[in-house]
């Protein structure tokens, strides 16, 4: 058995935090000494480790408790979920380290490039080939000609900000080749608006459930539908990374929250973001 002070030093958290976890029922001491001091065994220490893993992703304590207390999730399942989340975080950190290394080595500003100029031209050619005459007319009306729009597209796509977004897209598809293939074979132009409309309907339904338990069947069913439609819409092998990116933006981007909350109600955007993240915590794909 270990005392609160020993656990605090071992885990690198304050004694007050351990007391609070006890108060809210998140981590109860294994037993108390005759003098009333909290004592923890190895199993309690394992549980604390799982809690701290989830805290790395700013998961609310209430939702962590729901996961820890869920009888349907065994230790291995929770570890699998946490491993998947940590791998995503590890990949992001590695990209940041790689960017810093490039700067330290004095590489030029084009090191952020994901798609080369020739690849962007191939992408444009594929996009134009799959456009309807109505879509082409829109671009011709705005830019004067398709050639003018091509020039604008290539200049914009070569910018650092857009290339960063391309990097995310490559991650979603699993490789640059698969991302290029998807851009060459977009969803039917008539189906795409239908997908957008369906996603909008799901978001509206989720916003109407604001305040509900994010782990409830009704909420998880809606997030599951959102994932399915996203996967079909973008022809993704796995939509988890994309939806989690969206969830993070919903939870942390004040501009996005203000814009979407003005439509669906204050606090709805953050709620939807938390619901999306909770879905993957409890999802059985792992």
PDB file of C-alpha atoms in Angstrom:
ATOM      1  CA  UNK A   1       0.000   0.000   0.000  1.00  0.00           C
ATOM      2  CA  UNK A   2       1.093   3.551  -0.756  1.00  0.00           C
ATOM      3  CA  UNK A   3       0.111   6.788   0.950  1.00  0.00           C
ATOM      4  CA  UNK A   4      -1.326   9.839  -0.811  1.00  0.00           C
ATOM      5  CA  UNK A   5       2.063  11.552  -0.611  1.00  0.00           C
ATOM      6  CA  UNK A   6       3.825   8.571  -2.190  1.00  0.00           C
ATOM      7  CA  UNK A   7       1.259   8.346  -5.006  1.00  0.00           C
ATOM      8  CA  UNK A   8       1.528  12.102  -5.524  1.00  0.00           C
ATOM      9  CA  UNK A   9       5.321  11.932  -5.928  1.00  0.00           C
ATOM     10  CA  UNK A  10       5.149   8.824  -8.114  1.00  0.00           C
ATOM     11  CA  UNK A  11       2.490  10.181 -10.501  1.00  0.00           C
ATOM     12  CA  UNK A  12       3.603  13.817 -10.474  1.00  0.00           C
ATOM     13  CA  UNK A  13       0.257  15.244  -9.365  1.00  0.00           C
ATOM     14  CA  UNK A  14      -0.723  17.132  -6.250  1.00  0.00           C
ATOM     15  CA  UNK A  15      -2.133  15.631  -3.082  1.00  0.00           C
ATOM     16  CA  UNK A  16      -5.100  17.977  -3.464  1.00  0.00           C
ATOM     17  CA  UNK A  17      -5.848  16.486  -6.887  1.00  0.00           C
ATOM     18  CA  UNK A  18      -5.924  12.984  -5.400  1.00  0.00           C
ATOM     19  CA  UNK A  19      -8.251  14.202  -2.653  1.00  0.00           C
ATOM     20  CA  UNK A  20     -10.533  15.734  -5.316  1.00  0.00           C
ATOM     21  CA  UNK A  21     -10.572  12.513  -7.359  1.00  0.00           C
ATOM     22  CA  UNK A  22     -11.689  10.741  -4.193  1.00  0.00           C
ATOM     23  CA  UNK A  23     -14.407  13.331  -3.508  1.00  0.00           C
ATOM     24  CA  UNK A  24     -15.960  12.958  -6.987  1.00  0.00           C
ATOM     25  CA  UNK A  25     -15.665   9.171  -6.985  1.00  0.00           C
ATOM     26  CA  UNK A  26     -13.166   9.039  -9.830  1.00  0.00           C
ATOM     27  CA  UNK A  27     -10.382   7.361  -7.830  1.00  0.00           C
ATOM     28  CA  UNK A  28     -11.257   6.041  -4.410  1.00  0.00           C
ATOM     29  CA  UNK A  29      -8.460   4.913  -2.046  1.00  0.00           C
ATOM     30  CA  UNK A  30      -8.189   1.157  -1.661  1.00  0.00           C
ATOM     31  CA  UNK A  31      -8.599   1.541   2.074  1.00  0.00           C
ATOM     32  CA  UNK A  32      -7.910   3.902   4.942  1.00  0.00           C
ATOM     33  CA  UNK A  33      -5.502   3.442   7.805  1.00  0.00           C
ATOM     34  CA  UNK A  34      -6.628   3.380  11.428  1.00  0.00           C
ATOM     35  CA  UNK A  35      -5.664   7.044  11.568  1.00  0.00           C
ATOM     36  CA  UNK A  36      -7.924   7.780   8.566  1.00  0.00           C
ATOM     37  CA  UNK A  37      -5.196   8.241   5.953  1.00  0.00           C
ATOM     38  CA  UNK A  38      -5.884   7.208   2.356  1.00  0.00           C
ATOM     39  CA  UNK A  39      -3.965   4.160   1.071  1.00  0.00           C
ATOM     40  CA  UNK A  40      -3.677   2.913  -2.513  1.00  0.00           C
ATOM     41  CA  UNK A  41      -2.720  -0.484  -3.961  1.00  0.00           C
ATOM     42  CA  UNK A  42      -1.215  -1.300  -7.392  1.00  0.00           C
ATOM     43  CA  UNK A  43      -4.659  -1.620  -9.005  1.00  0.00           C
ATOM     44  CA  UNK A  44      -5.560   1.907  -7.899  1.00  0.00           C
ATOM     45  CA  UNK A  45      -2.260   3.117  -9.339  1.00  0.00           C
ATOM     46  CA  UNK A  46      -3.132   1.505 -12.694  1.00  0.00           C
ATOM     47  CA  UNK A  47      -6.494   3.270 -12.658  1.00  0.00           C
ATOM     48  CA  UNK A  48      -4.763   6.589 -11.919  1.00  0.00           C
ATOM     49  CA  UNK A  49      -2.462   5.995 -14.891  1.00  0.00           C
ATOM     50  CA  UNK A  50      -5.487   5.497 -17.155  1.00  0.00           C
ATOM     51  CA  UNK A  51      -7.044   8.718 -15.820  1.00  0.00           C
ATOM     52  CA  UNK A  52      -3.856  10.677 -16.477  1.00  0.00           C
ATOM     53  CA  UNK A  53      -3.669   9.293 -20.033  1.00  0.00           C
ATOM     54  CA  UNK A  54      -7.155  10.647 -20.738  1.00  0.00           C
ATOM     55  CA  UNK A  55      -6.299  13.979 -19.106  1.00  0.00           C
ATOM     56  CA  UNK A  56      -3.515  14.359 -21.690  1.00  0.00           C
ATOM     57  CA  UNK A  57      -6.313  14.959 -24.207  1.00  0.00           C
ATOM     58  CA  UNK A  58      -8.293  17.381 -21.997  1.00  0.00           C
ATOM     59  CA  UNK A  59     -11.137  14.879 -21.635  1.00  0.00           C
ATOM     60  CA  UNK A  60     -13.505  16.158 -18.910  1.00  0.00           C
ATOM     61  CA  UNK A  61     -13.329  14.247 -15.625  1.00  0.00           C
ATOM     62  CA  UNK A  62     -17.038  13.381 -15.852  1.00  0.00           C
ATOM     63  CA  UNK A  63     -16.468  11.611 -19.164  1.00  0.00           C
ATOM     64  CA  UNK A  64     -13.329   9.866 -17.896  1.00  0.00           C
ATOM     65  CA  UNK A  65     -15.360   8.529 -14.975  1.00  0.00           C
ATOM     66  CA  UNK A  66     -18.021   7.240 -17.387  1.00  0.00           C
ATOM     67  CA  UNK A  67     -15.353   5.326 -19.312  1.00  0.00           C
ATOM     68  CA  UNK A  68     -13.569   3.975 -16.224  1.00  0.00           C
ATOM     69  CA  UNK A  69     -16.868   2.880 -14.655  1.00  0.00           C
ATOM     70  CA  UNK A  70     -18.246   1.276 -17.824  1.00  0.00           C
ATOM     71  CA  UNK A  71     -18.525  -2.482 -17.120  1.00  0.00           C
ATOM     72  CA  UNK A  72     -18.471  -3.225 -20.871  1.00  0.00           C
ATOM     73  CA  UNK A  73     -14.889  -1.947 -21.152  1.00  0.00           C
ATOM     74  CA  UNK A  74     -12.125  -4.110 -19.761  1.00  0.00           C
ATOM     75  CA  UNK A  75      -8.580  -2.948 -19.046  1.00  0.00           C
ATOM     76  CA  UNK A  76      -7.231  -4.025 -22.447  1.00  0.00           C
ATOM     77  CA  UNK A  77     -10.001  -2.230 -24.312  1.00  0.00           C
ATOM     78  CA  UNK A  78      -9.304   1.025 -22.459  1.00  0.00           C
ATOM     79  CA  UNK A  79      -5.587   0.668 -23.146  1.00  0.00           C
ATOM     80  CA  UNK A  80      -6.303   0.096 -26.841  1.00  0.00           C
ATOM     81  CA  UNK A  81      -8.368   3.284 -26.974  1.00  0.00           C
ATOM     82  CA  UNK A  82      -5.671   5.244 -25.192  1.00  0.00           C
ATOM     83  CA  UNK A  83      -2.961   3.819 -27.429  1.00  0.00           C
ATOM     84  CA  UNK A  84      -4.854   4.929 -30.538  1.00  0.00           C
ATOM     85  CA  UNK A  85      -5.234   8.441 -29.141  1.00  0.00           C
ATOM     86  CA  UNK A  86      -1.584   8.614 -28.114  1.00  0.00           C
ATOM     87  CA  UNK A  87      -0.414   7.461 -31.553  1.00  0.00           C
ATOM     88  CA  UNK A  88      -2.342  10.352 -33.132  1.00  0.00           C
ATOM     89  CA  UNK A  89      -0.745  12.780 -30.670  1.00  0.00           C
ATOM     90  CA  UNK A  90       2.699  11.231 -31.255  1.00  0.00           C
ATOM     91  CA  UNK A  91       2.374  11.706 -35.020  1.00  0.00           C
ATOM     92  CA  UNK A  92       1.456  15.359 -34.543  1.00  0.00           C
ATOM     93  CA  UNK A  93       4.437  15.926 -32.253  1.00  0.00           C
ATOM     94  CA  UNK A  94       6.756  14.189 -34.723  1.00  0.00           C
ATOM     95  CA  UNK A  95       5.546  16.508 -37.500  1.00  0.00           C
ATOM     96  CA  UNK A  96       6.257  19.528 -35.304  1.00  0.00           C
ATOM     97  CA  UNK A  97       9.727  18.217 -34.451  1.00  0.00           C
ATOM     98  CA  UNK A  98      10.411  17.575 -38.136  1.00  0.00           C
ATOM     99  CA  UNK A  99       9.388  21.144 -38.993  1.00  0.00           C
ATOM    100  CA  UNK A 100      11.642  22.575 -36.275  1.00  0.00           C
ATOM    101  CA  UNK A 101      14.550  20.381 -37.425  1.00  0.00           C
ATOM    102  CA  UNK A 102      14.064  21.718 -40.942  1.00  0.00           C
ATOM    103  CA  UNK A 103      14.221  25.307 -39.702  1.00  0.00           C
ATOM    104  CA  UNK A 104      17.339  24.575 -37.627  1.00  0.00           C
ATOM    105  CA  UNK A 105      19.011  23.081 -40.697  1.00  0.00           C
ATOM    106  CA  UNK A 106      18.275  26.252 -42.622  1.00  0.00           C
ATOM    107  CA  UNK A 107      15.971  24.677 -45.159  1.00  0.00           C
ATOM    108  CA  UNK A 108      13.998  27.073 -47.311  1.00  0.00           C
ATOM    109  CA  UNK A 109      10.379  28.078 -46.892  1.00  0.00           C
ATOM    110  CA  UNK A 110       9.090  25.404 -49.289  1.00  0.00           C
ATOM    111  CA  UNK A 111       9.860  22.570 -46.847  1.00  0.00           C
ATOM    112  CA  UNK A 112       6.175  22.545 -45.906  1.00  0.00           C
ATOM    113  CA  UNK A 113       5.328  21.327 -49.417  1.00  0.00           C
ATOM    114  CA  UNK A 114       3.154  18.216 -49.508  1.00  0.00           C
ATOM    115  CA  UNK A 115       2.102  18.214 -53.170  1.00  0.00           C
ATOM    116  CA  UNK A 116       4.553  19.411 -55.820  1.00  0.00           C
ATOM    117  CA  UNK A 117       3.594  21.777 -58.643  1.00  0.00           C
ATOM    118  CA  UNK A 118       3.190  18.879 -61.103  1.00  0.00           C
ATOM    119  CA  UNK A 119       1.008  16.972 -58.613  1.00  0.00           C
ATOM    120  CA  UNK A 120      -1.172  20.055 -58.077  1.00  0.00           C
ATOM    121  CA  UNK A 121      -1.575  20.386 -61.846  1.00  0.00           C
ATOM    122  CA  UNK A 122      -2.618  16.715 -62.009  1.00  0.00           C
ATOM    123  CA  UNK A 123      -5.083  17.369 -59.200  1.00  0.00           C
ATOM    124  CA  UNK A 124      -6.550  20.345 -61.040  1.00  0.00           C
ATOM    125  CA  UNK A 125      -6.854  18.353 -64.283  1.00  0.00           C
ATOM    126  CA  UNK A 126      -8.755  15.615 -62.469  1.00  0.00           C
ATOM    127  CA  UNK A 127     -11.034  18.118 -60.748  1.00  0.00           C
ATOM    128  CA  UNK A 128     -11.867  19.874 -64.015  1.00  0.00           C
ATOM    129  CA  UNK A 129     -12.494  16.573 -65.788  1.00  0.00           C
ATOM    130  CA  UNK A 130     -15.076  15.622 -63.143  1.00  0.00           C
ATOM    131  CA  UNK A 131     -16.886  18.967 -63.090  1.00  0.00           C
ATOM    132  CA  UNK A 132     -20.319  19.432 -64.543  1.00  0.00           C
ATOM    133  CA  UNK A 133     -20.902  22.203 -67.097  1.00  0.00           C
ATOM    134  CA  UNK A 134     -22.853  24.114 -64.449  1.00  0.00           C
ATOM    135  CA  UNK A 135     -19.878  24.038 -62.063  1.00  0.00           C
ATOM    136  CA  UNK A 136     -17.502  25.174 -64.804  1.00  0.00           C
ATOM    137  CA  UNK A 137     -19.852  28.045 -65.608  1.00  0.00           C
ATOM    138  CA  UNK A 138     -19.652  29.243 -61.994  1.00  0.00           C
ATOM    139  CA  UNK A 139     -15.843  29.418 -62.095  1.00  0.00           C
ATOM    140  CA  UNK A 140     -15.813  31.009 -65.558  1.00  0.00           C
ATOM    141  CA  UNK A 141     -18.246  33.668 -64.352  1.00  0.00           C
ATOM    142  CA  UNK A 142     -16.108  34.407 -61.281  1.00  0.00           C
ATOM    143  CA  UNK A 143     -12.634  34.243 -62.862  1.00  0.00           C
ATOM    144  CA  UNK A 144     -13.342  35.038 -66.514  1.00  0.00           C
ATOM    145  CA  UNK A 145     -12.036  31.735 -67.820  1.00  0.00           C
ATOM    146  CA  UNK A 146     -11.091  28.251 -66.654  1.00  0.00           C
ATOM    147  CA  UNK A 147      -7.442  29.074 -67.313  1.00  0.00           C
ATOM    148  CA  UNK A 148      -7.667  32.033 -64.926  1.00  0.00           C
ATOM    149  CA  UNK A 149      -9.232  29.812 -62.258  1.00  0.00           C
ATOM    150  CA  UNK A 150      -6.497  27.204 -62.811  1.00  0.00           C
ATOM    151  CA  UNK A 151      -3.844  29.855 -62.185  1.00  0.00           C
ATOM    152  CA  UNK A 152      -5.624  31.011 -59.018  1.00  0.00           C
ATOM    153  CA  UNK A 153      -6.042  27.424 -57.796  1.00  0.00           C
ATOM    154  CA  UNK A 154      -2.364  26.545 -58.328  1.00  0.00           C
ATOM    155  CA  UNK A 155      -1.165  29.713 -56.582  1.00  0.00           C
ATOM    156  CA  UNK A 156      -3.477  29.146 -53.620  1.00  0.00           C
ATOM    157  CA  UNK A 157      -2.711  25.417 -53.377  1.00  0.00           C
ATOM    158  CA  UNK A 158       1.027  26.109 -53.269  1.00  0.00           C
ATOM    159  CA  UNK A 159       0.680  28.400 -50.227  1.00  0.00           C
ATOM    160  CA  UNK A 160       1.905  27.267 -46.829  1.00  0.00           C
ATOM    161  CA  UNK A 161      -1.544  27.318 -45.209  1.00  0.00           C
ATOM    162  CA  UNK A 162      -3.168  25.159 -47.885  1.00  0.00           C
ATOM    163  CA  UNK A 163      -0.209  22.765 -47.926  1.00  0.00           C
ATOM    164  CA  UNK A 164      -0.666  22.295 -44.169  1.00  0.00           C
ATOM    165  CA  UNK A 165      -4.265  21.327 -44.844  1.00  0.00           C
ATOM    166  CA  UNK A 166      -3.072  18.922 -47.534  1.00  0.00           C
ATOM    167  CA  UNK A 167      -0.874  17.281 -44.908  1.00  0.00           C
ATOM    168  CA  UNK A 168      -3.968  16.577 -42.824  1.00  0.00           C
ATOM    169  CA  UNK A 169      -5.769  15.189 -45.866  1.00  0.00           C
ATOM    170  CA  UNK A 170      -2.879  12.817 -46.562  1.00  0.00           C
ATOM    171  CA  UNK A 171      -3.133  11.584 -42.960  1.00  0.00           C
ATOM    172  CA  UNK A 172      -6.870  10.970 -43.347  1.00  0.00           C
ATOM    173  CA  UNK A 173      -6.394   8.886 -46.488  1.00  0.00           C
ATOM    174  CA  UNK A 174      -3.312   7.077 -45.212  1.00  0.00           C
ATOM    175  CA  UNK A 175      -0.957   8.117 -48.009  1.00  0.00           C
ATOM    176  CA  UNK A 176      -0.417  10.827 -50.610  1.00  0.00           C
ATOM    177  CA  UNK A 177      -1.208   8.352 -53.380  1.00  0.00           C
ATOM    178  CA  UNK A 178      -4.610   7.518 -51.893  1.00  0.00           C
ATOM    179  CA  UNK A 179      -5.385  11.207 -51.393  1.00  0.00           C
ATOM    180  CA  UNK A 180      -4.535  11.910 -55.039  1.00  0.00           C
ATOM    181  CA  UNK A 181      -6.679   8.960 -56.147  1.00  0.00           C
ATOM    182  CA  UNK A 182      -9.638  10.285 -54.147  1.00  0.00           C
ATOM    183  CA  UNK A 183      -9.277  13.728 -55.730  1.00  0.00           C
ATOM    184  CA  UNK A 184      -9.186  12.066 -59.158  1.00  0.00           C
ATOM    185  CA  UNK A 185     -12.374  10.119 -58.457  1.00  0.00           C
ATOM    186  CA  UNK A 186     -14.661  12.447 -56.474  1.00  0.00           C
ATOM    187  CA  UNK A 187     -18.123  11.461 -55.358  1.00  0.00           C
ATOM    188  CA  UNK A 188     -20.906  11.953 -57.872  1.00  0.00           C
ATOM    189  CA  UNK A 189     -21.641  15.682 -58.078  1.00  0.00           C
ATOM    190  CA  UNK A 190     -25.330  15.005 -57.430  1.00  0.00           C
ATOM    191  CA  UNK A 191     -24.627  12.884 -54.359  1.00  0.00           C
ATOM    192  CA  UNK A 192     -22.199  15.343 -52.733  1.00  0.00           C
ATOM    193  CA  UNK A 193     -24.865  17.978 -51.867  1.00  0.00           C
ATOM    194  CA  UNK A 194     -27.022  15.185 -50.461  1.00  0.00           C
ATOM    195  CA  UNK A 195     -24.156  14.155 -48.160  1.00  0.00           C
ATOM    196  CA  UNK A 196     -23.725  17.772 -47.037  1.00  0.00           C
ATOM    197  CA  UNK A 197     -27.435  18.079 -46.328  1.00  0.00           C
ATOM    198  CA  UNK A 198     -27.384  14.859 -44.319  1.00  0.00           C
ATOM    199  CA  UNK A 199     -24.392  16.008 -42.246  1.00  0.00           C
ATOM    200  CA  UNK A 200     -26.185  19.293 -41.580  1.00  0.00           C
ATOM    201  CA  UNK A 201     -29.240  17.394 -40.368  1.00  0.00           C
ATOM    202  CA  UNK A 202     -27.097  15.308 -37.992  1.00  0.00           C
ATOM    203  CA  UNK A 203     -25.435  18.435 -36.566  1.00  0.00           C
ATOM    204  CA  UNK A 204     -28.857  20.008 -36.017  1.00  0.00           C
ATOM    205  CA  UNK A 205     -30.129  16.910 -34.183  1.00  0.00           C
ATOM    206  CA  UNK A 206     -27.003  16.797 -32.022  1.00  0.00           C
ATOM    207  CA  UNK A 207     -27.380  20.476 -31.136  1.00  0.00           C
ATOM    208  CA  UNK A 208     -30.932  19.784 -29.974  1.00  0.00           C
ATOM    209  CA  UNK A 209     -29.537  17.201 -27.543  1.00  0.00           C
ATOM    210  CA  UNK A 210     -27.193  19.698 -25.848  1.00  0.00           C
ATOM    211  CA  UNK A 211     -26.944  18.877 -22.159  1.00  0.00           C
ATOM    212  CA  UNK A 212     -27.618  15.169 -22.659  1.00  0.00           C
ATOM    213  CA  UNK A 213     -25.126  12.486 -21.666  1.00  0.00           C
ATOM    214  CA  UNK A 214     -22.574  12.324 -24.488  1.00  0.00           C
ATOM    215  CA  UNK A 215     -22.329   8.572 -23.900  1.00  0.00           C
ATOM    216  CA  UNK A 216     -26.060   7.967 -24.307  1.00  0.00           C
ATOM    217  CA  UNK A 217     -27.190   5.682 -27.107  1.00  0.00           C
ATOM    218  CA  UNK A 218     -29.068   8.481 -28.887  1.00  0.00           C
ATOM    219  CA  UNK A 219     -26.027  10.784 -29.015  1.00  0.00           C
ATOM    220  CA  UNK A 220     -23.617   8.028 -30.010  1.00  0.00           C
ATOM    221  CA  UNK A 221     -25.990   6.868 -32.756  1.00  0.00           C
ATOM    222  CA  UNK A 222     -25.990  10.354 -34.287  1.00  0.00           C
ATOM    223  CA  UNK A 223     -22.196  10.669 -34.128  1.00  0.00           C
ATOM    224  CA  UNK A 224     -21.955   7.220 -35.702  1.00  0.00           C
ATOM    225  CA  UNK A 225     -24.124   8.438 -38.561  1.00  0.00           C
ATOM    226  CA  UNK A 226     -21.938  11.537 -38.922  1.00  0.00           C
ATOM    227  CA  UNK A 227     -18.851   9.322 -39.174  1.00  0.00           C
ATOM    228  CA  UNK A 228     -20.485   7.029 -41.742  1.00  0.00           C
ATOM    229  CA  UNK A 229     -21.598   9.897 -43.997  1.00  0.00           C
ATOM    230  CA  UNK A 230     -18.187  11.574 -43.718  1.00  0.00           C
ATOM    231  CA  UNK A 231     -16.503   8.328 -44.696  1.00  0.00           C
ATOM    232  CA  UNK A 232     -18.740   7.930 -47.742  1.00  0.00           C
ATOM    233  CA  UNK A 233     -18.578  11.575 -48.734  1.00  0.00           C
ATOM    234  CA  UNK A 234     -14.774  11.725 -48.794  1.00  0.00           C
ATOM    235  CA  UNK A 235     -14.215   8.059 -49.741  1.00  0.00           C
ATOM    236  CA  UNK A 236     -12.100   7.519 -46.638  1.00  0.00           C
ATOM    237  CA  UNK A 237     -10.944   4.105 -45.399  1.00  0.00           C
ATOM    238  CA  UNK A 238     -11.386   5.397 -41.830  1.00  0.00           C
ATOM    239  CA  UNK A 239     -13.015   8.715 -40.924  1.00  0.00           C
ATOM    240  CA  UNK A 240     -11.881   8.742 -37.278  1.00  0.00           C
ATOM    241  CA  UNK A 241      -8.938  11.129 -37.779  1.00  0.00           C
ATOM    242  CA  UNK A 242     -11.027  13.608 -39.759  1.00  0.00           C
ATOM    243  CA  UNK A 243     -13.929  13.589 -37.290  1.00  0.00           C
ATOM    244  CA  UNK A 244     -11.538  13.978 -34.336  1.00  0.00           C
ATOM    245  CA  UNK A 245      -9.952  16.984 -36.075  1.00  0.00           C
ATOM    246  CA  UNK A 246     -13.432  18.466 -36.466  1.00  0.00           C
ATOM    247  CA  UNK A 247     -14.212  17.677 -32.813  1.00  0.00           C
ATOM    248  CA  UNK A 248     -11.059  19.464 -31.631  1.00  0.00           C
ATOM    249  CA  UNK A 249     -12.011  22.541 -33.659  1.00  0.00           C
ATOM    250  CA  UNK A 250     -15.550  22.446 -32.271  1.00  0.00           C
ATOM    251  CA  UNK A 251     -14.203  22.384 -28.708  1.00  0.00           C
ATOM    252  CA  UNK A 252     -11.434  24.970 -29.020  1.00  0.00           C
ATOM    253  CA  UNK A 253     -12.068  27.374 -31.924  1.00  0.00           C
ATOM    254  CA  UNK A 254     -13.974  30.434 -30.621  1.00  0.00           C
ATOM    255  CA  UNK A 255     -14.664  31.809 -34.122  1.00  0.00           C
ATOM    256  CA  UNK A 256     -16.187  28.521 -35.250  1.00  0.00           C
ATOM    257  CA  UNK A 257     -18.185  28.256 -32.028  1.00  0.00           C
ATOM    258  CA  UNK A 258     -19.574  31.768 -32.427  1.00  0.00           C
ATOM    259  CA  UNK A 259     -20.603  31.143 -36.040  1.00  0.00           C
ATOM    260  CA  UNK A 260     -22.228  27.765 -35.426  1.00  0.00           C
ATOM    261  CA  UNK A 261     -23.747  28.664 -32.047  1.00  0.00           C
ATOM    262  CA  UNK A 262     -25.500  31.590 -33.738  1.00  0.00           C
ATOM    263  CA  UNK A 263     -27.401  28.982 -35.754  1.00  0.00           C
ATOM    264  CA  UNK A 264     -27.849  26.134 -33.273  1.00  0.00           C
ATOM    265  CA  UNK A 265     -27.691  27.831 -29.875  1.00  0.00           C
ATOM    266  CA  UNK A 266     -25.003  28.805 -27.393  1.00  0.00           C
ATOM    267  CA  UNK A 267     -22.816  25.922 -26.235  1.00  0.00           C
ATOM    268  CA  UNK A 268     -24.042  23.525 -28.919  1.00  0.00           C
ATOM    269  CA  UNK A 269     -20.739  23.479 -30.825  1.00  0.00           C
ATOM    270  CA  UNK A 270     -18.672  22.527 -27.778  1.00  0.00           C
ATOM    271  CA  UNK A 271     -21.233  19.866 -26.869  1.00  0.00           C
ATOM    272  CA  UNK A 272     -21.022  18.331 -30.353  1.00  0.00           C
ATOM    273  CA  UNK A 273     -17.216  18.322 -30.165  1.00  0.00           C
ATOM    274  CA  UNK A 274     -17.300  16.510 -26.817  1.00  0.00           C
ATOM    275  CA  UNK A 275     -19.868  14.047 -28.155  1.00  0.00           C
ATOM    276  CA  UNK A 276     -17.638  13.229 -31.132  1.00  0.00           C
ATOM    277  CA  UNK A 277     -14.625  12.606 -28.895  1.00  0.00           C
ATOM    278  CA  UNK A 278     -16.673  10.510 -26.466  1.00  0.00           C
ATOM    279  CA  UNK A 279     -17.882   8.371 -29.380  1.00  0.00           C
ATOM    280  CA  UNK A 280     -14.325   7.257 -30.129  1.00  0.00           C
ATOM    281  CA  UNK A 281     -13.566   6.617 -26.479  1.00  0.00           C
ATOM    282  CA  UNK A 282     -16.380   4.078 -26.315  1.00  0.00           C
ATOM    283  CA  UNK A 283     -16.364   2.909 -29.915  1.00  0.00           C
ATOM    284  CA  UNK A 284     -15.623  -0.785 -30.394  1.00  0.00           C
ATOM    285  CA  UNK A 285     -13.454  -0.346 -33.478  1.00  0.00           C
ATOM    286  CA  UNK A 286     -10.364  -0.599 -31.377  1.00  0.00           C
TER     287      UNK A 286
END
